[in-house]
Tab-separated table of C-alpha atoms in Angstrom:
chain	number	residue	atom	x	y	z
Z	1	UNK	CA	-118.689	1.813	29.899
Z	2	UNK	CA	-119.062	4.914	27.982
Z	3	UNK	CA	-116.041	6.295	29.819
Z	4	UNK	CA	-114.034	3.700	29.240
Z	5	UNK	CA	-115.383	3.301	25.157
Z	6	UNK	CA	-114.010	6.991	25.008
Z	7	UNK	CA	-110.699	6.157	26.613
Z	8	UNK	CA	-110.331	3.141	24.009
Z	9	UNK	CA	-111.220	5.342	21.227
Z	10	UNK	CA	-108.623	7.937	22.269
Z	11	UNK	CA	-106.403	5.186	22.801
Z	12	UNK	CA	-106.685	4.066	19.698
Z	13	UNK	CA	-105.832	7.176	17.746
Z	14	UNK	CA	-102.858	7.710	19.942
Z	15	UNK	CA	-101.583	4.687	19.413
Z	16	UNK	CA	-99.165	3.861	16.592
Z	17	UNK	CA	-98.341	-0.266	15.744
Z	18	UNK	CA	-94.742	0.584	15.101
Z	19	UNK	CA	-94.226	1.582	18.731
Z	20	UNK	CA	-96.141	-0.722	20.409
Z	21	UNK	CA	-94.246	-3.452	18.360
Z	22	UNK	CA	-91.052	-2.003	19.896
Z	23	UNK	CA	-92.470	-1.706	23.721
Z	24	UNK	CA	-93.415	-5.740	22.914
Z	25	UNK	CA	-89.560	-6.674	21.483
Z	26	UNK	CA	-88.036	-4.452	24.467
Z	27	UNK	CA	-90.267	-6.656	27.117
Z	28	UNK	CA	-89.385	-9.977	25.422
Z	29	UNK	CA	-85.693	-9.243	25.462
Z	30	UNK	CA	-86.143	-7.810	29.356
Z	31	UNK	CA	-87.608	-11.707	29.853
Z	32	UNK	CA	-84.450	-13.196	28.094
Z	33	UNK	CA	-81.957	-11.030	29.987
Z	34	UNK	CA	-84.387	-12.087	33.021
Z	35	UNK	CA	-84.496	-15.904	32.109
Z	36	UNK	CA	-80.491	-15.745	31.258
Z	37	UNK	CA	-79.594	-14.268	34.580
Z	38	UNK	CA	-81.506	-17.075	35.897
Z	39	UNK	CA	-79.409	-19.521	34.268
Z	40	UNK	CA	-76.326	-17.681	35.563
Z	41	UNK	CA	-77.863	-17.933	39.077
Z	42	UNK	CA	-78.325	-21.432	38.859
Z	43	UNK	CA	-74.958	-22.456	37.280
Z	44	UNK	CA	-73.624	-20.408	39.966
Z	45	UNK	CA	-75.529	-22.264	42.758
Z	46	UNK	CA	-74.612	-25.625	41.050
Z	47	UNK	CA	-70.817	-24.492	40.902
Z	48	UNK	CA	-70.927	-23.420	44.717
Z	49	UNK	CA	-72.417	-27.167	45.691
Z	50	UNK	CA	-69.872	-28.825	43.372
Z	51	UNK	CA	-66.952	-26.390	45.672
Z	52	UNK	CA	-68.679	-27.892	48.597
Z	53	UNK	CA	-68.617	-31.246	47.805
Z	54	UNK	CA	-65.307	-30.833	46.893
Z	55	UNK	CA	-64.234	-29.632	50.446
Z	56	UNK	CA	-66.345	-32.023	52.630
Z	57	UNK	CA	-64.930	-35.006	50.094
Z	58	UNK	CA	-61.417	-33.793	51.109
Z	59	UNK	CA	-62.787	-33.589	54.675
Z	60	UNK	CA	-63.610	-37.172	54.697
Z	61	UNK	CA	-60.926	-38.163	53.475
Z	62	UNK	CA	-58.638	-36.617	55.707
Z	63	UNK	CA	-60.335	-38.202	59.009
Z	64	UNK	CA	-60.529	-41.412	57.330
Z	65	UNK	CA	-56.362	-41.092	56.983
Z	66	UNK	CA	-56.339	-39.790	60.416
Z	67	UNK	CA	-58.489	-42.655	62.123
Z	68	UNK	CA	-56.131	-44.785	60.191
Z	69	UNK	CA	-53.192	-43.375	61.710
Z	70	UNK	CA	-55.285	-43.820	65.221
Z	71	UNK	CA	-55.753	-47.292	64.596
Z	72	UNK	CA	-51.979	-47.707	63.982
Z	73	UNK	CA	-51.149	-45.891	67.643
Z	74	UNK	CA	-53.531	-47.851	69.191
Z	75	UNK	CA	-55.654	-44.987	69.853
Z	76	UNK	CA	-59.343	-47.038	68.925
Z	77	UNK	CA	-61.226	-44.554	70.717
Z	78	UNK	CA	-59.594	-41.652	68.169
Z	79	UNK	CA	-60.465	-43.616	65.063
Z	80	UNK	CA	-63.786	-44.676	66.219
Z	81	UNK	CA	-64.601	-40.858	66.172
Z	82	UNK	CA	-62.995	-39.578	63.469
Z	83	UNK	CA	-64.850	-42.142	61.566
Z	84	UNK	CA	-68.416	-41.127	63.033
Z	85	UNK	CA	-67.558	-37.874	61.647
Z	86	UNK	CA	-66.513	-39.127	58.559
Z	87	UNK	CA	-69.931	-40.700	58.308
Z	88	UNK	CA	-71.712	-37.129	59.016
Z	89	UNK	CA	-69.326	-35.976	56.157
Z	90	UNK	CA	-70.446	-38.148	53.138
Z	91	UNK	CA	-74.260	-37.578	54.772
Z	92	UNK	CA	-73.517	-33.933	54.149
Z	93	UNK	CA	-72.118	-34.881	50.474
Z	94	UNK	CA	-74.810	-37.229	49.463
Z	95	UNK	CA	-77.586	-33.997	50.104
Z	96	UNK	CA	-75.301	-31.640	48.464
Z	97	UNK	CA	-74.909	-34.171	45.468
Z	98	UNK	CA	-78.519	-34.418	45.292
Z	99	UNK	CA	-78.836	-30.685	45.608
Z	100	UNK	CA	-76.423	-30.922	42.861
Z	101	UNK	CA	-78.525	-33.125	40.275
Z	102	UNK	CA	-81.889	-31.013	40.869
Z	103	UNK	CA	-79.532	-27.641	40.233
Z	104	UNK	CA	-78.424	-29.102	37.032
Z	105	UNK	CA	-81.527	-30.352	35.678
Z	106	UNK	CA	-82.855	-26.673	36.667
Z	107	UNK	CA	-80.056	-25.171	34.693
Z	108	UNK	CA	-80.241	-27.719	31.642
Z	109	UNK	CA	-84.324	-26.532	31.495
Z	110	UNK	CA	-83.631	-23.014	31.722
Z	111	UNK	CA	-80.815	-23.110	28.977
Z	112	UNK	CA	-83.292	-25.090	26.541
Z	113	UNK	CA	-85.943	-22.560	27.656
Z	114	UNK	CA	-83.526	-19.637	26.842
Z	115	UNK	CA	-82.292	-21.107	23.645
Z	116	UNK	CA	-86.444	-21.116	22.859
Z	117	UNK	CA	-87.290	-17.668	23.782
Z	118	UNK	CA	-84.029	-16.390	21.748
Z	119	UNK	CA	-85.053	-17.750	18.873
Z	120	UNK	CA	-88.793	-16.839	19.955
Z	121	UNK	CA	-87.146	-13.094	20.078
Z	122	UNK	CA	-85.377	-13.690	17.392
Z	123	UNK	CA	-88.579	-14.438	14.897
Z	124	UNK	CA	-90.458	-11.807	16.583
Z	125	UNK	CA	-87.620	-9.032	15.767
Z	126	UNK	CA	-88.254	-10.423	11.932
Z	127	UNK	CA	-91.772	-9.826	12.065
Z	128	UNK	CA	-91.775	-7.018	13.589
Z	129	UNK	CA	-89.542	-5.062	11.067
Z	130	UNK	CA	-91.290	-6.319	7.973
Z	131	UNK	CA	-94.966	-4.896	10.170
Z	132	UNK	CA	-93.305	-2.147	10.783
Z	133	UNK	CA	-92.376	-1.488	6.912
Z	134	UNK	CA	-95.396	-2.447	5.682
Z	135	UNK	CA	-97.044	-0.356	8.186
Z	136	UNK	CA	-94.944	2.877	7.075
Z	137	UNK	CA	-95.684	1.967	3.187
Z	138	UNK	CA	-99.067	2.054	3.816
Z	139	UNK	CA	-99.519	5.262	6.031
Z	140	UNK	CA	-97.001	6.736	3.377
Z	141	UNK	CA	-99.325	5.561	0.622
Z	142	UNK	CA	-102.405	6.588	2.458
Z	143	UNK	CA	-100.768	10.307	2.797
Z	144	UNK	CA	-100.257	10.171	-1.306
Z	145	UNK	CA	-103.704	9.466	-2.203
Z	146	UNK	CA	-105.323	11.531	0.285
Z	147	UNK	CA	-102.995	14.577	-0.751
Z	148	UNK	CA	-104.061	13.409	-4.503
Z	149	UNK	CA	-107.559	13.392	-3.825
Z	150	UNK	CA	-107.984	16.626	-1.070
Z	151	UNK	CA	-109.332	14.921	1.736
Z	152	UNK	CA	-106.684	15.258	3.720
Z	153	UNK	CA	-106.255	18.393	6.452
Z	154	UNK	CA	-103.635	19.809	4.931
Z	155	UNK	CA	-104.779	19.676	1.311
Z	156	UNK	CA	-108.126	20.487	2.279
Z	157	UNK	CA	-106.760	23.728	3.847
Z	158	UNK	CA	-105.286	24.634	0.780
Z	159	UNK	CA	-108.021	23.350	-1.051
Z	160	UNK	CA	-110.307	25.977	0.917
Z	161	UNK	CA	-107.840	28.687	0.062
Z	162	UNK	CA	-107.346	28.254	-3.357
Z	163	UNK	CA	-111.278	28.419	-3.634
Z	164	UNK	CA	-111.220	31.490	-1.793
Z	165	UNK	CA	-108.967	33.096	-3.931
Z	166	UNK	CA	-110.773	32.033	-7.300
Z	167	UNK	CA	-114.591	33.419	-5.221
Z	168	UNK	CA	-112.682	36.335	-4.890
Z	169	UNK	CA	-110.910	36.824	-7.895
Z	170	UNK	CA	-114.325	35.806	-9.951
Z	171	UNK	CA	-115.974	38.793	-7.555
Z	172	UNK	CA	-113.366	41.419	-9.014
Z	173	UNK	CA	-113.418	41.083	-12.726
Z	174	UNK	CA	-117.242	40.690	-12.614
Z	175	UNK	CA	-116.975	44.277	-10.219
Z	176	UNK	CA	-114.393	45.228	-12.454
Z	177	UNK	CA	-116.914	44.148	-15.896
Z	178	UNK	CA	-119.870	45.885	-14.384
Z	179	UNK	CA	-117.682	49.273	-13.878
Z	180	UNK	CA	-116.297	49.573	-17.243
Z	181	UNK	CA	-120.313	48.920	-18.663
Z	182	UNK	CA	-121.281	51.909	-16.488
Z	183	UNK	CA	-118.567	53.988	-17.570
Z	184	UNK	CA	-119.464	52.869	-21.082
Z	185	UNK	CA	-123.308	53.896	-21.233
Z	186	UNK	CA	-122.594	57.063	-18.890
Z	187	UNK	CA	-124.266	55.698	-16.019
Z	188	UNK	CA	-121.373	56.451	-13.843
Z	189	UNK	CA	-119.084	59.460	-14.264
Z	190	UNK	CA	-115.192	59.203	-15.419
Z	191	UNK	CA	-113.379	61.720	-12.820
Z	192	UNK	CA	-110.338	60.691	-15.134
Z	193	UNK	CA	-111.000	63.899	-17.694
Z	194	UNK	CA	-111.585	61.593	-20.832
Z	195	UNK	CA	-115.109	62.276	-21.638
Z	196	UNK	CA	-114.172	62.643	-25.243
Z	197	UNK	CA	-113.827	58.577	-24.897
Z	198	UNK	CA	-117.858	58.180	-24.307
Z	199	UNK	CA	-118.656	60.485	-27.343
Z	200	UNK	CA	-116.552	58.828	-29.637
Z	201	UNK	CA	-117.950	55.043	-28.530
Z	202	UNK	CA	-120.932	57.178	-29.520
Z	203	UNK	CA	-120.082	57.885	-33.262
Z	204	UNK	CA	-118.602	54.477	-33.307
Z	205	UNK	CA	-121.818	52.490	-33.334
Z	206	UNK	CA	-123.904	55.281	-34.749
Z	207	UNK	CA	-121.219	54.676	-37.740
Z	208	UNK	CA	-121.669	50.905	-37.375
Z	209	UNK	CA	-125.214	51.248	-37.687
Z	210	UNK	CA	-125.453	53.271	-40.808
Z	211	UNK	CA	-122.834	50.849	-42.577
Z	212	UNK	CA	-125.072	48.048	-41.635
Z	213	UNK	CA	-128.431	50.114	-43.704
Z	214	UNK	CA	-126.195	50.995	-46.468
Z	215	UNK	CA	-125.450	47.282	-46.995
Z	216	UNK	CA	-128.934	46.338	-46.591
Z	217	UNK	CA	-130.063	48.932	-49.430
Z	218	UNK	CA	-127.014	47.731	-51.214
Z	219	UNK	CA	-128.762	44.213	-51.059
Z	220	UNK	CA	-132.015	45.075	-51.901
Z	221	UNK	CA	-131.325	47.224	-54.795
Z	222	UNK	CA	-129.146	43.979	-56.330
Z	223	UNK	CA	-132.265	41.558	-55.636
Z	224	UNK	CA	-134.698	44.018	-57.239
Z	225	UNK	CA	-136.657	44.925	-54.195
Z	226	UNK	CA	-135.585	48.614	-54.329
Z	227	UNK	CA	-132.956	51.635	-55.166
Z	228	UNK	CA	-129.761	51.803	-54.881
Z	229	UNK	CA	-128.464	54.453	-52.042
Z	230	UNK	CA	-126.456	57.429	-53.173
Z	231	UNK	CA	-123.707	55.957	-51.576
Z	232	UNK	CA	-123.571	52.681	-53.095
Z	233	UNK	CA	-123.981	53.927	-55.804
Z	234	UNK	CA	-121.132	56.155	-55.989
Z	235	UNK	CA	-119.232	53.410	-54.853
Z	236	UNK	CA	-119.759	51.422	-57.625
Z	237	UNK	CA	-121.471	48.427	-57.769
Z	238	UNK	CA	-120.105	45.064	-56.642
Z	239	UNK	CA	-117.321	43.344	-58.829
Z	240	UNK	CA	-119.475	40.141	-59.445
Z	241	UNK	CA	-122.161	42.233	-61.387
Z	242	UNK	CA	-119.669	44.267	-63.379
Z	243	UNK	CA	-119.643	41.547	-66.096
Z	244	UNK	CA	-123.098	41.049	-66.620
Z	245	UNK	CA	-123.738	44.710	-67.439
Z	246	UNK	CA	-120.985	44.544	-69.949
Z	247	UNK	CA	-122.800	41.520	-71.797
Z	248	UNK	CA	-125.977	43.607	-72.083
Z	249	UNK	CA	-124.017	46.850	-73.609
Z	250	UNK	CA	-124.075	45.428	-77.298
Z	251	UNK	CA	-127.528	44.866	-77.447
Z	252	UNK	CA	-128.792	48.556	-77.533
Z	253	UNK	CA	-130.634	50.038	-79.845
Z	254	UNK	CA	-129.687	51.876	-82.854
Z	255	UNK	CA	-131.515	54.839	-82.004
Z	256	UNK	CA	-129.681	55.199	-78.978
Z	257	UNK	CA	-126.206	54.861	-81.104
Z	258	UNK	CA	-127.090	57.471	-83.358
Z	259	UNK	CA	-128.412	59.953	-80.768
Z	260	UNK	CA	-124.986	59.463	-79.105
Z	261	UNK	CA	-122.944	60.358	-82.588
Z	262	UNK	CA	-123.436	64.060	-82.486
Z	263	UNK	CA	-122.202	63.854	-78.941
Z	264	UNK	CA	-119.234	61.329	-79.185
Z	265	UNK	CA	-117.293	64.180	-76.928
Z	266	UNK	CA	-119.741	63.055	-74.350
């Protein structure tokens, strides 16, 4: 049993519908050709009795015109014979003509039989065309969505090597990431000649740095919380505090206006 479960299995995935619905319509029309050759062999059969008939009726006939002609010589003995065998004669055609009948009704059933397994053939040939269609629409169908979805072999395949490729690719720019960080902090040397490339990173964020402080002190000396740094103030102070200073310049005192007479040159 488990041999033959196997074999059914394997069977099974061999098989395809569309061919086995073609082995079926060629062994249907083998049993038409089969069933009208046996209508050919009985309408022969029938036509060879009917020939026979034909020639013991023409038998009979002529020893009924030659005991006749017997009879008229006055040769009794000559007709009384040629009639016995006349008599043999239409014993002969009465079993062909029943021979005949049985041949005919043979032949009449196996044309009516024919006529039903054409049209049997016929229907089948239909079906089997519009299974077969279907059947193709569906595998080709089935094909689509597997190929859309990946579970196919084929797309699976290159579904595997396309992930591959991005593992690998990912592997590389992180190798490639973790090089140029090494390079970058002097962990690793650069054989290339261009170590003037690590100093200046070097001064770059040391420069960064000490922008960021002098905007801090910047900051702080605007709040209150502290002086200004040489720098900023050298720079000049930021345009949105310009204005209030220049409020505040009328309101000095006089003592300060007449110090600065002698020195208007100042």
């Amino acid at each position: 049993m488990i041999f033959r479960s196997k074999a059914n299995n394997a069977l099974d995935k061999m098989e395809d519908p569309r061919e086995t619905l073609d082995y079926s319509y060629q062994r249907q029309l083998e049993l038409l050709q089969k069933v009208r050759r046996g209508v050919a062999d009985v309408a022969t059969s029938r036509k060879r009795v009917e020939l026979q008939i034909n020639q013991i009726e023409a038998q009979s006939r002529k020893l009924e015109e030659q005991g006749r002609k017997a009879l008229g010589v006055g040769r009794e003995d000559l007709a009384r014979e040629a009639l016995t065998r006349r008599s043999s004669l239409q014993t002969q055609i009465a079993d062909l003509r029943v021979q005949h009948d049985n041949l005919q009704a043979e032949e009449e059933k196996l044309t009516t039989a024919s006529h039903r397994l054409q049209a049997k053939v016929d229907s089948f040939r239909t079906r089997k065309e519009t299974i077969k269609a279907t059947y193709t629409a569906a595998e080709a169908q089935t094909r689509i969505n597997e190929a859309f979805s990946g579970i196919s072999e084929e797309m699976g395949d290159v579904g595997l090597a396309i992930q591959r490729a991005e593992d690998k690719t990912a592997s590389m720019q992180a190798r490639a990431g973790a090089i140029d960080e090494l390079l970058a902090s002097g962990a690793l040397d650069d054989f290339s000649g261009q170590r003037g490339d690590d100093i200046q990173a070097e001064l770059d964020r040391m420069g960064g740095g000490h922008d960021v402080e002098l905007e801090i002190a910047r900051m702080k000396a605007e709040l209150g919380q502290g002086p200004a740094p040489k720098s900023a103030i050298e720079s000049g102070p930021p345009q949105q505090h310009q204005q209030p200073q220049q409020h505040q310049q009328p309101q000095q005192s006089p003592q300060t206006q007449q110090y600065r007479q002698p020195g208007e040159g100042l």
